[in-house]
PDB file of C-alpha atoms in Angstrom:
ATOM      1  CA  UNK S 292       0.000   0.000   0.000  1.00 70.00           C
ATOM      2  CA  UNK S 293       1.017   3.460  -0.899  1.00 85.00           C
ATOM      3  CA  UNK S 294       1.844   5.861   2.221  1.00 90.00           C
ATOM      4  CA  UNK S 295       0.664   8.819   2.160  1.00 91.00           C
ATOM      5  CA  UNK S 296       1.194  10.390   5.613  1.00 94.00           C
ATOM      6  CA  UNK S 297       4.079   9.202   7.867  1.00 95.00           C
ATOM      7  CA  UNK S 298       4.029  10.710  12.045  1.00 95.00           C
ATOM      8  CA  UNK S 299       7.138   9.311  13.416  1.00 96.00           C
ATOM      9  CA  UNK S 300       7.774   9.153  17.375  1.00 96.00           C
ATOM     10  CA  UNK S 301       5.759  13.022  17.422  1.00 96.00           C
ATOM     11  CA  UNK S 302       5.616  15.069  20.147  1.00 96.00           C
ATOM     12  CA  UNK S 303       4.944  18.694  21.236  1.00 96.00           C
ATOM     13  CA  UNK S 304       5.677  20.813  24.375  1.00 95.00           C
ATOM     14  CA  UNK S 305       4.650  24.251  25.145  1.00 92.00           C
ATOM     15  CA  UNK S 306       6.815  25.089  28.335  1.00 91.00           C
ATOM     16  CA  UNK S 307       6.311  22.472  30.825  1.00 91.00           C
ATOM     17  CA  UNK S 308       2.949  21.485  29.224  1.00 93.00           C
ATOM     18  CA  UNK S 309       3.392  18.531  27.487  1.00 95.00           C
ATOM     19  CA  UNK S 310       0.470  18.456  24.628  1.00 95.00           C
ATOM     20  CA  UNK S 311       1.678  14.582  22.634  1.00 96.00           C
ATOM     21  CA  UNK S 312       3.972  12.213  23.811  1.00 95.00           C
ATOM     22  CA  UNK S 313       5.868  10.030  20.543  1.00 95.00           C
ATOM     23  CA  UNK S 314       2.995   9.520  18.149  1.00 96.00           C
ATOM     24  CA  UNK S 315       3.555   7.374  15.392  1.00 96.00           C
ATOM     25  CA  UNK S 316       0.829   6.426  12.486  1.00 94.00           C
ATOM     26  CA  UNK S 317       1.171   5.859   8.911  1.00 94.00           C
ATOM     27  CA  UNK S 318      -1.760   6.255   6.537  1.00 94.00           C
ATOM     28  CA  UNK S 319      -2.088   4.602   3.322  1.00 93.00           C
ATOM     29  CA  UNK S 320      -3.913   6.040   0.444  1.00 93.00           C
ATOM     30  CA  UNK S 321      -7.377   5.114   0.131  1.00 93.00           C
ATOM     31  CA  UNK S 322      -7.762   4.656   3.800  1.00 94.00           C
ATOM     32  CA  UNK S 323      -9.887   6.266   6.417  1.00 95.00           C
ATOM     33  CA  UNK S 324      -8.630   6.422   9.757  1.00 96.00           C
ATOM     34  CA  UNK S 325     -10.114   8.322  12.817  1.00 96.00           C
ATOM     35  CA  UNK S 326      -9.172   9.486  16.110  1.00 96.00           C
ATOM     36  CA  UNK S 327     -10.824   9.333  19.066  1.00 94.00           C
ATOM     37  CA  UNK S 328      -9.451  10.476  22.796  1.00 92.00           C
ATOM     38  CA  UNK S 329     -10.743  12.448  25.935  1.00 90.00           C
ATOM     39  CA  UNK S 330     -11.646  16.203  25.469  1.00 89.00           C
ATOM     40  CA  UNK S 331      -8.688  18.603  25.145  1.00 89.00           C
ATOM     41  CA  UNK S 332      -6.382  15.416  24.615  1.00 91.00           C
ATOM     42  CA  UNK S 333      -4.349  16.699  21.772  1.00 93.00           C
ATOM     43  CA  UNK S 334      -6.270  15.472  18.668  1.00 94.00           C
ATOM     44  CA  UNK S 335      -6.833  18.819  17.094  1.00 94.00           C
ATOM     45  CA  UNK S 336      -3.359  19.551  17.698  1.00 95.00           C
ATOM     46  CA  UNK S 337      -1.658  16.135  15.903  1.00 96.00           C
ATOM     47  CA  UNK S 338      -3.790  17.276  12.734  1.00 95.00           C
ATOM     48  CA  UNK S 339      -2.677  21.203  12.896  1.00 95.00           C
ATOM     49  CA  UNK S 340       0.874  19.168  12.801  1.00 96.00           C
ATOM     50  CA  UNK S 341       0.055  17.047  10.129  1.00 95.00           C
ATOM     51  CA  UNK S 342      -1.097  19.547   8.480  1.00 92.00           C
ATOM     52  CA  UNK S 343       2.754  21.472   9.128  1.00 91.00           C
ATOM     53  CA  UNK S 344       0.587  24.307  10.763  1.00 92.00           C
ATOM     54  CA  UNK S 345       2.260  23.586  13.579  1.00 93.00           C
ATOM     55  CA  UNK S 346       5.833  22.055  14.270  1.00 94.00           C
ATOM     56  CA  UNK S 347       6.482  19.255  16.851  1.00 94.00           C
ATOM     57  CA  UNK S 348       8.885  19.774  19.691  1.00 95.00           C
ATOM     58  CA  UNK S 349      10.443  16.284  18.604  1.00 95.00           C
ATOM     59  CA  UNK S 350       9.796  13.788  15.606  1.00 94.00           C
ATOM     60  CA  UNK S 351       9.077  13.923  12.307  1.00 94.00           C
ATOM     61  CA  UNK S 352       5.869  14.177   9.462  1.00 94.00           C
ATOM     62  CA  UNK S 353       6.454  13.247   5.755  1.00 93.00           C
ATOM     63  CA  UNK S 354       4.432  12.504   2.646  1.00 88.00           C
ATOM     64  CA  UNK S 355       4.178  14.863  -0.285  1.00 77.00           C
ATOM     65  CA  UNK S 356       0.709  14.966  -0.952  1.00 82.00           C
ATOM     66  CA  UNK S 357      -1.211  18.143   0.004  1.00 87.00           C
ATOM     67  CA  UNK S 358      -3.629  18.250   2.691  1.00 90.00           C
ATOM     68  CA  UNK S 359      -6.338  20.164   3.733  1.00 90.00           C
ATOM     69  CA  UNK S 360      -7.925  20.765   6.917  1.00 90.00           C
ATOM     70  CA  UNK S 361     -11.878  20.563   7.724  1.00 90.00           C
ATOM     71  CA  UNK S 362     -13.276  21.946  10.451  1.00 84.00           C
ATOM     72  CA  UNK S 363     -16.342  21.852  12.540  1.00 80.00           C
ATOM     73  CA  UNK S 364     -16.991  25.746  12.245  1.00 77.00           C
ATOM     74  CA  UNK S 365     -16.688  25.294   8.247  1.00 72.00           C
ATOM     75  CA  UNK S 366     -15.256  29.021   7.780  1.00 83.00           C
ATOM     76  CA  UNK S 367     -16.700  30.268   5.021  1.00 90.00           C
ATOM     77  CA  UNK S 368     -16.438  34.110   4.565  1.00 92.00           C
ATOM     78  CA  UNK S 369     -19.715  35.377   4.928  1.00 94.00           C
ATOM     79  CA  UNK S 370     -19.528  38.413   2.351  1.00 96.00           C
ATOM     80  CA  UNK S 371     -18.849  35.683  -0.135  1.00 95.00           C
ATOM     81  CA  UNK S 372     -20.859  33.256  -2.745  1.00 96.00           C
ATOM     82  CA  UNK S 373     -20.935  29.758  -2.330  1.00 95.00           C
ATOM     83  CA  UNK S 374     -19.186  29.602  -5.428  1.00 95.00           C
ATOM     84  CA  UNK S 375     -16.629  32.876  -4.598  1.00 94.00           C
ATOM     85  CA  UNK S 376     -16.230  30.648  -1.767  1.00 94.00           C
ATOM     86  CA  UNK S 377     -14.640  27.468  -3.047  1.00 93.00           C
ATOM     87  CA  UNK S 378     -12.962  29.768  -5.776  1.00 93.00           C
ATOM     88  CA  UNK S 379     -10.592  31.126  -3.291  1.00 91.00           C
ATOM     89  CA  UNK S 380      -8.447  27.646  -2.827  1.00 84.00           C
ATOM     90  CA  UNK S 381      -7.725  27.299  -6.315  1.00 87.00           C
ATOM     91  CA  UNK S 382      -6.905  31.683  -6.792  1.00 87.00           C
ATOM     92  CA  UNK S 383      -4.548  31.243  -3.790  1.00 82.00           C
ATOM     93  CA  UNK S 384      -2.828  28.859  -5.178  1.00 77.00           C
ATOM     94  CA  UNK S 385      -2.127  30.318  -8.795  1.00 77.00           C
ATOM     95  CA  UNK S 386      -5.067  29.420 -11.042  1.00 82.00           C
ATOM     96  CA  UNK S 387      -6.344  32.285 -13.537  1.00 86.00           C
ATOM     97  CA  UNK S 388      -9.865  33.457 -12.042  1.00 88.00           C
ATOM     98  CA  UNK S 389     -11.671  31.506 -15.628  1.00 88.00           C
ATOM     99  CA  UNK S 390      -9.258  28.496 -14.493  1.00 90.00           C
ATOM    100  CA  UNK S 391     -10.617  28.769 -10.449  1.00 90.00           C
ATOM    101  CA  UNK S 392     -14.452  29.508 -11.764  1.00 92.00           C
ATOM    102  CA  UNK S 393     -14.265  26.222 -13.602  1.00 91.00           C
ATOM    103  CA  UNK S 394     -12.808  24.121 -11.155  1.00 90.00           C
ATOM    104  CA  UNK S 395     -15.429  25.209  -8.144  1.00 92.00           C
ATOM    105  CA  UNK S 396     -18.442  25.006 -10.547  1.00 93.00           C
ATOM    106  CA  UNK S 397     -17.211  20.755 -11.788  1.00 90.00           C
ATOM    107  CA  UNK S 398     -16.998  20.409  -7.886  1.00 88.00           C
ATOM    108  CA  UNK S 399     -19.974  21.907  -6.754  1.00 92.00           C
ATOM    109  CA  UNK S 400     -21.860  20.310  -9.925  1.00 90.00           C
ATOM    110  CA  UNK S 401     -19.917  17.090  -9.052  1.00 84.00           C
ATOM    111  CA  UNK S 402     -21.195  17.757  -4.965  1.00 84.00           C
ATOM    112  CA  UNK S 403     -25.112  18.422  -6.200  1.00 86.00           C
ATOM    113  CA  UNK S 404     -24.278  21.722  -4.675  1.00 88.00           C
ATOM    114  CA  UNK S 405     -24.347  23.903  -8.018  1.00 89.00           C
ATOM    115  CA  UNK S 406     -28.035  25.228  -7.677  1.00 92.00           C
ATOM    116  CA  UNK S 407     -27.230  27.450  -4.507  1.00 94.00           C
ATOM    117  CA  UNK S 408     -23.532  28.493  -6.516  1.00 94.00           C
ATOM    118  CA  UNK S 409     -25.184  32.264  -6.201  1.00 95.00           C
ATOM    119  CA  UNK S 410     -26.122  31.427  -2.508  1.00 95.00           C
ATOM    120  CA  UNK S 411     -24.512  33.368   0.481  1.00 96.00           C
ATOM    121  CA  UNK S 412     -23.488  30.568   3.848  1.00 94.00           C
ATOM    122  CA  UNK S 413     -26.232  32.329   5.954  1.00 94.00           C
ATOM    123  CA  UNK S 414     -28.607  30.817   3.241  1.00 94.00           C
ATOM    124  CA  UNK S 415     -27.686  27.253   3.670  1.00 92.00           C
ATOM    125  CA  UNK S 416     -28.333  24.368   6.313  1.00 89.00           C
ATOM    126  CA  UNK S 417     -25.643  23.188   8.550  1.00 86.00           C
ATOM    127  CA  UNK S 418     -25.022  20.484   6.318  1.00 86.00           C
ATOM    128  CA  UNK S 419     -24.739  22.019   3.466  1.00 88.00           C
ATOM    129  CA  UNK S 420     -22.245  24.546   4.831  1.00 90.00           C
ATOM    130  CA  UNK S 421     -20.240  21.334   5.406  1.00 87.00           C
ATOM    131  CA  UNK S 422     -20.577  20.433   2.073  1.00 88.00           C
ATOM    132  CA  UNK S 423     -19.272  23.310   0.573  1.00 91.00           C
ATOM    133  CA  UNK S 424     -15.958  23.322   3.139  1.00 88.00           C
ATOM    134  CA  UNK S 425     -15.485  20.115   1.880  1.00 87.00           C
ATOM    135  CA  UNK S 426     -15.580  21.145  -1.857  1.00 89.00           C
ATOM    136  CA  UNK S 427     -13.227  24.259  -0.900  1.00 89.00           C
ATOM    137  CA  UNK S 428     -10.716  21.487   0.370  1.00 86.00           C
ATOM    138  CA  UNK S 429     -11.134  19.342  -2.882  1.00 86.00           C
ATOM    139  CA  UNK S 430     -10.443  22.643  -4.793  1.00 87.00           C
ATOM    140  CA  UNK S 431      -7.278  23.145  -3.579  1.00 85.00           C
ATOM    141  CA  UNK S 432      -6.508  19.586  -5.045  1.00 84.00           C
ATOM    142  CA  UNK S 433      -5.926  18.099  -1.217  1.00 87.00           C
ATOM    143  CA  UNK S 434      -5.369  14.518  -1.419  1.00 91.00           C
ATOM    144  CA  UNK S 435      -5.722  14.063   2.365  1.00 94.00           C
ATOM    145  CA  UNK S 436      -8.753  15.365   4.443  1.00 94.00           C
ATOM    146  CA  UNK S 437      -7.595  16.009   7.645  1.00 95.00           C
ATOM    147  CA  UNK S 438     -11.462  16.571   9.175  1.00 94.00           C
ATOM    148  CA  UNK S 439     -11.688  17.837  12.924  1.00 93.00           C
ATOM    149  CA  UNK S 440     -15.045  16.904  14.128  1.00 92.00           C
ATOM    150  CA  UNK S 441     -16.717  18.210  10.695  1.00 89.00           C
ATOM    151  CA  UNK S 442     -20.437  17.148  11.630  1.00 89.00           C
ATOM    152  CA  UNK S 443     -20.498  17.454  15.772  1.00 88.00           C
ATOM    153  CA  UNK S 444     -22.574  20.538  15.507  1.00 84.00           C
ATOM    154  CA  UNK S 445     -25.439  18.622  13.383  1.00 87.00           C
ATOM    155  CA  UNK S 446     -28.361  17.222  14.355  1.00 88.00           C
ATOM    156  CA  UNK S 447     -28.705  13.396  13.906  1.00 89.00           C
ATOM    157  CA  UNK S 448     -30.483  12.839  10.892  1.00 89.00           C
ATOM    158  CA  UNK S 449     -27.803  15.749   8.809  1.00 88.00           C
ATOM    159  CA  UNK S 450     -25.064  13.774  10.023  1.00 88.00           C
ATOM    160  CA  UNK S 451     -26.426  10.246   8.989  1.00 90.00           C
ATOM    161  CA  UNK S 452     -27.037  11.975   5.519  1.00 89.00           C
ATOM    162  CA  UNK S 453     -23.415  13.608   5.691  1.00 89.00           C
ATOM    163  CA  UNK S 454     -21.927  10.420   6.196  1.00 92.00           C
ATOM    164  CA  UNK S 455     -23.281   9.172   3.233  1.00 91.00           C
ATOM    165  CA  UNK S 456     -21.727  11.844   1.314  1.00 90.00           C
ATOM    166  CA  UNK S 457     -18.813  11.984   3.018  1.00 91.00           C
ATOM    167  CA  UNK S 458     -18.200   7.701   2.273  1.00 92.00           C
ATOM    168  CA  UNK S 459     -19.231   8.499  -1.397  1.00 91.00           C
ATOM    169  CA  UNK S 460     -16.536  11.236  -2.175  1.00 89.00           C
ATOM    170  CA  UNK S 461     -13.868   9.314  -0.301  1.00 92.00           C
ATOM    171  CA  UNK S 462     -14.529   6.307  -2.521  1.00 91.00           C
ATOM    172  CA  UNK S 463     -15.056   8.534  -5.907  1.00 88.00           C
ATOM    173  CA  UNK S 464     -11.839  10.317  -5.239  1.00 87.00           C
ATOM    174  CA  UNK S 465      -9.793   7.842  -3.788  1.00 90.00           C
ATOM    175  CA  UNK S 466      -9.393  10.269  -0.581  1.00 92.00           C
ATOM    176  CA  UNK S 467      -7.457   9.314   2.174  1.00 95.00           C
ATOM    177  CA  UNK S 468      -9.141  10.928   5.431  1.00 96.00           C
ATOM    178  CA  UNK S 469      -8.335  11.331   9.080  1.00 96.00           C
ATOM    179  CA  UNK S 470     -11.170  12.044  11.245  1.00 96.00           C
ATOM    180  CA  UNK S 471     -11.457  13.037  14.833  1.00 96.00           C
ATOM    181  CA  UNK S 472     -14.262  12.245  16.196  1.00 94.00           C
ATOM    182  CA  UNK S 473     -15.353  11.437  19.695  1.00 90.00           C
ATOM    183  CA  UNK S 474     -18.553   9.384  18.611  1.00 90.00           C
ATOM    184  CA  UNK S 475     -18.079   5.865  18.266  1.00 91.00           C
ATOM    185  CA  UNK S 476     -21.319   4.969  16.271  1.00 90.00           C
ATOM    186  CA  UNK S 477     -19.317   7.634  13.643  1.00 93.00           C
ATOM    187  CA  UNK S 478     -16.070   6.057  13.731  1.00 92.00           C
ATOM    188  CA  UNK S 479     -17.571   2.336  13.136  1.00 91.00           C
ATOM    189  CA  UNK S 480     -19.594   4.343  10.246  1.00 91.00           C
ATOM    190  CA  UNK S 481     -17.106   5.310   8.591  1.00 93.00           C
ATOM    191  CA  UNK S 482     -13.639   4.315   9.702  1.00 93.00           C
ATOM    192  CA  UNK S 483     -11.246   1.682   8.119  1.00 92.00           C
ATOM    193  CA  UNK S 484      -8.752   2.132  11.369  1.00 93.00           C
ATOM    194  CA  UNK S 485      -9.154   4.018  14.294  1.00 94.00           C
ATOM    195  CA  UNK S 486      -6.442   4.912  17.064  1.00 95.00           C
ATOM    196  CA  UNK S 487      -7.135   5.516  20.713  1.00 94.00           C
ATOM    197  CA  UNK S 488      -5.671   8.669  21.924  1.00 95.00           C
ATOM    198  CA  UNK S 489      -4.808   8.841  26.126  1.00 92.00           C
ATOM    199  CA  UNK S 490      -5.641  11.779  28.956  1.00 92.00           C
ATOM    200  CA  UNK S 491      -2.980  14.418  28.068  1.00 91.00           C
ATOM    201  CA  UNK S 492      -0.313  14.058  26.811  1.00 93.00           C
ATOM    202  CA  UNK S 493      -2.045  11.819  24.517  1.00 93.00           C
ATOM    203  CA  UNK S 494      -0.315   8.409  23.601  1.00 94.00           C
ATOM    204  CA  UNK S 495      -1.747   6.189  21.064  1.00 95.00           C
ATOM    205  CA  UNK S 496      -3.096   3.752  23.848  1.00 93.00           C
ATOM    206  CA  UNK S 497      -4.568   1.346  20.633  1.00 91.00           C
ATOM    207  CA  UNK S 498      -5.317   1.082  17.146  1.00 92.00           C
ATOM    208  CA  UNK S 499      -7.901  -1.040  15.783  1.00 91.00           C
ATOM    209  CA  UNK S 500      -8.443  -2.586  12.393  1.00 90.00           C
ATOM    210  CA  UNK S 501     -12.532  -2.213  11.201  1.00 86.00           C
ATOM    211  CA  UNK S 502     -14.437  -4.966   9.530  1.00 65.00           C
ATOM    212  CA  UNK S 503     -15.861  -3.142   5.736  1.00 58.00           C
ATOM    213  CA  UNK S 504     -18.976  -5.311   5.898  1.00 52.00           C
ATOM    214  CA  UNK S 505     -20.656  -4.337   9.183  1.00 45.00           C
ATOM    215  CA  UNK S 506     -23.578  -6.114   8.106  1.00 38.00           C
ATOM    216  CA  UNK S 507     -21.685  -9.137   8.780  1.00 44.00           C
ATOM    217  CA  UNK S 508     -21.083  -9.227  12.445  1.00 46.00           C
ATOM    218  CA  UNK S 509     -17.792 -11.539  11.849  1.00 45.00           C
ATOM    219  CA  UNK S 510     -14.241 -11.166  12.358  1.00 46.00           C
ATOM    220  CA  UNK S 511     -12.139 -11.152   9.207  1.00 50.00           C
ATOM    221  CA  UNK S 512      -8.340 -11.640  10.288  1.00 58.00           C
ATOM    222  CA  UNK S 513      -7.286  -9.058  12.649  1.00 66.00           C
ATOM    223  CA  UNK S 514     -10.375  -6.991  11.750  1.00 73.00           C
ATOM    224  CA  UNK S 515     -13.521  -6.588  14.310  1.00 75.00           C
ATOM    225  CA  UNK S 516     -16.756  -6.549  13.056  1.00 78.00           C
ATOM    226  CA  UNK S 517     -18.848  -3.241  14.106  1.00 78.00           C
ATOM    227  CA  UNK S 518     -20.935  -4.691  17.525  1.00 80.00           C
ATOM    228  CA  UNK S 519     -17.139  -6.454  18.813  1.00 82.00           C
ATOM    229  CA  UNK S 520     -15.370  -2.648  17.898  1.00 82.00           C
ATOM    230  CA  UNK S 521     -17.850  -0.894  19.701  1.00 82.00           C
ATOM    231  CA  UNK S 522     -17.695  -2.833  22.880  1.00 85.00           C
ATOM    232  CA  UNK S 523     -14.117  -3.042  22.657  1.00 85.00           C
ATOM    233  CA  UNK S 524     -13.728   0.971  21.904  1.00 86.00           C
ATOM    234  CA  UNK S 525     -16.109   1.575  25.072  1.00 85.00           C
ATOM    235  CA  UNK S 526     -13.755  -0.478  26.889  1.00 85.00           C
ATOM    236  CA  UNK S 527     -10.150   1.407  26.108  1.00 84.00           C
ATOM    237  CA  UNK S 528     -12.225   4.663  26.920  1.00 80.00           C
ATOM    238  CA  UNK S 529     -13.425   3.773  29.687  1.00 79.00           C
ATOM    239  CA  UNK S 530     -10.134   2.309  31.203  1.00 72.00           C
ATOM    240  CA  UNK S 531     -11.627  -1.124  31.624  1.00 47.00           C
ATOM    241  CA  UNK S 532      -9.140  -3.733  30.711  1.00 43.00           C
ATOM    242  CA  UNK S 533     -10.129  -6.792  27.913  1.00 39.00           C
TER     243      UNK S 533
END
């Protein structure tokens, strides 16, 4: 499998506040892994390094593909056009305006998004908003998602629906995704791997492997199926041992 994204032995200190303690993942293209970890753990942080927002105290990132970041406020400047919007990735990053115009209208067409392209955000749901933060990422030709905690702010049935989507672009595009989440339901959803972060400052207490076929409550290899990941996730998160 191809690597993508490579986090070797990471870890970040402000002062004496140690933030992550020797991470190490590698993601393969294609895949879909999520994080999950207490509140104020370090998640968002990893990511904002992964991303090279930040730089870790000690350890390394590498992969050349370009990322993008998601977040759960989506950020969308509010004097702007849904389309003006997801034009601004591909302007900042060289492309004639004709160039950027054409490449946000394909991937809001592409999205089913290109009947509110004249829209302002204040006009559109919560998932929709989503939607369109996700397009402005796949405009700037981001191979890697890096999402934190994109649909926590919608209400249950939006984020069912947004899961969908969000399964069906990853699989049309080939994305690979991290995603932190801290619902478990979401992370058996959608999830090929998922790693456990600790309390601060977060360790990588366990990573599972997923089972694809949930229907199928068996165990294929080292894979759990979605009822055995669940109980087992509960368990690492709530300290219980087996």
């Amino acid at each position: 499998m191809e690597c993508m994204l490579k986090a070797e032995n990471v870890s970040l200190r402000f002062g004496s506040l140690e933030i992550l303690n020797s991470i190490s993942c590698v993601v393969a293209k294609g895949e879909f892994l999520s994080i999950v970890g207490p509140n104020g753990c370090g998640k968002t942080t990893f990511l904002h390094i992964l991303n090279r927002l930040l730089v870790p105290s000690a350890g390394s990132v590498s992969g050349t593909a370009k990322s993008s970041l998601v977040f759960q406020d989506n950020l969308l400047f509010p004097w702007m056009t849904i389309l003006e919007n997801v034009m601004v990735c591909p302007l900042n990053e060289g492309s004639e305006k004709l160039s950027a115009h054409h490449i946000a209208h394909s991937l809001l067409k592409e999205l089913h998004l290109d009947d509110f392209e004249a829209y302002f955000p204040f006009q559109l749901s919560g998932g929709m908003k989503q939607k369109v933060g996700i397009a402005r990422a796949l405009a700037a030709n981001a191979k890697i998602l890096l999402m934190d905690e994109p649909f926590a702010s919608l209400d249950y049935l939006t984020r069912r629906k947004m899961h969908d989507f969000l399964l069906d672009i990853h699989k049309r595009n080939n994305l690979t995704i991290l995603f932190v989440t801290q619902d478990i339901d979401e992370v058996i959803t959608l999830s090929d791997r998922v790693m456990v972060f600790s309390e601060r400052p977060a360790r990588v207490i366990e990573t599972l492997n997923l089972a694809k076929d949930y229907k199928q409550e068996t165990v294929s290899g080292n894979c759990l199926s979605s009822a055995q990941a669940k109980k087992r996730l509960l368990h690492i998160m709530e300290g219980r041992k087996g």
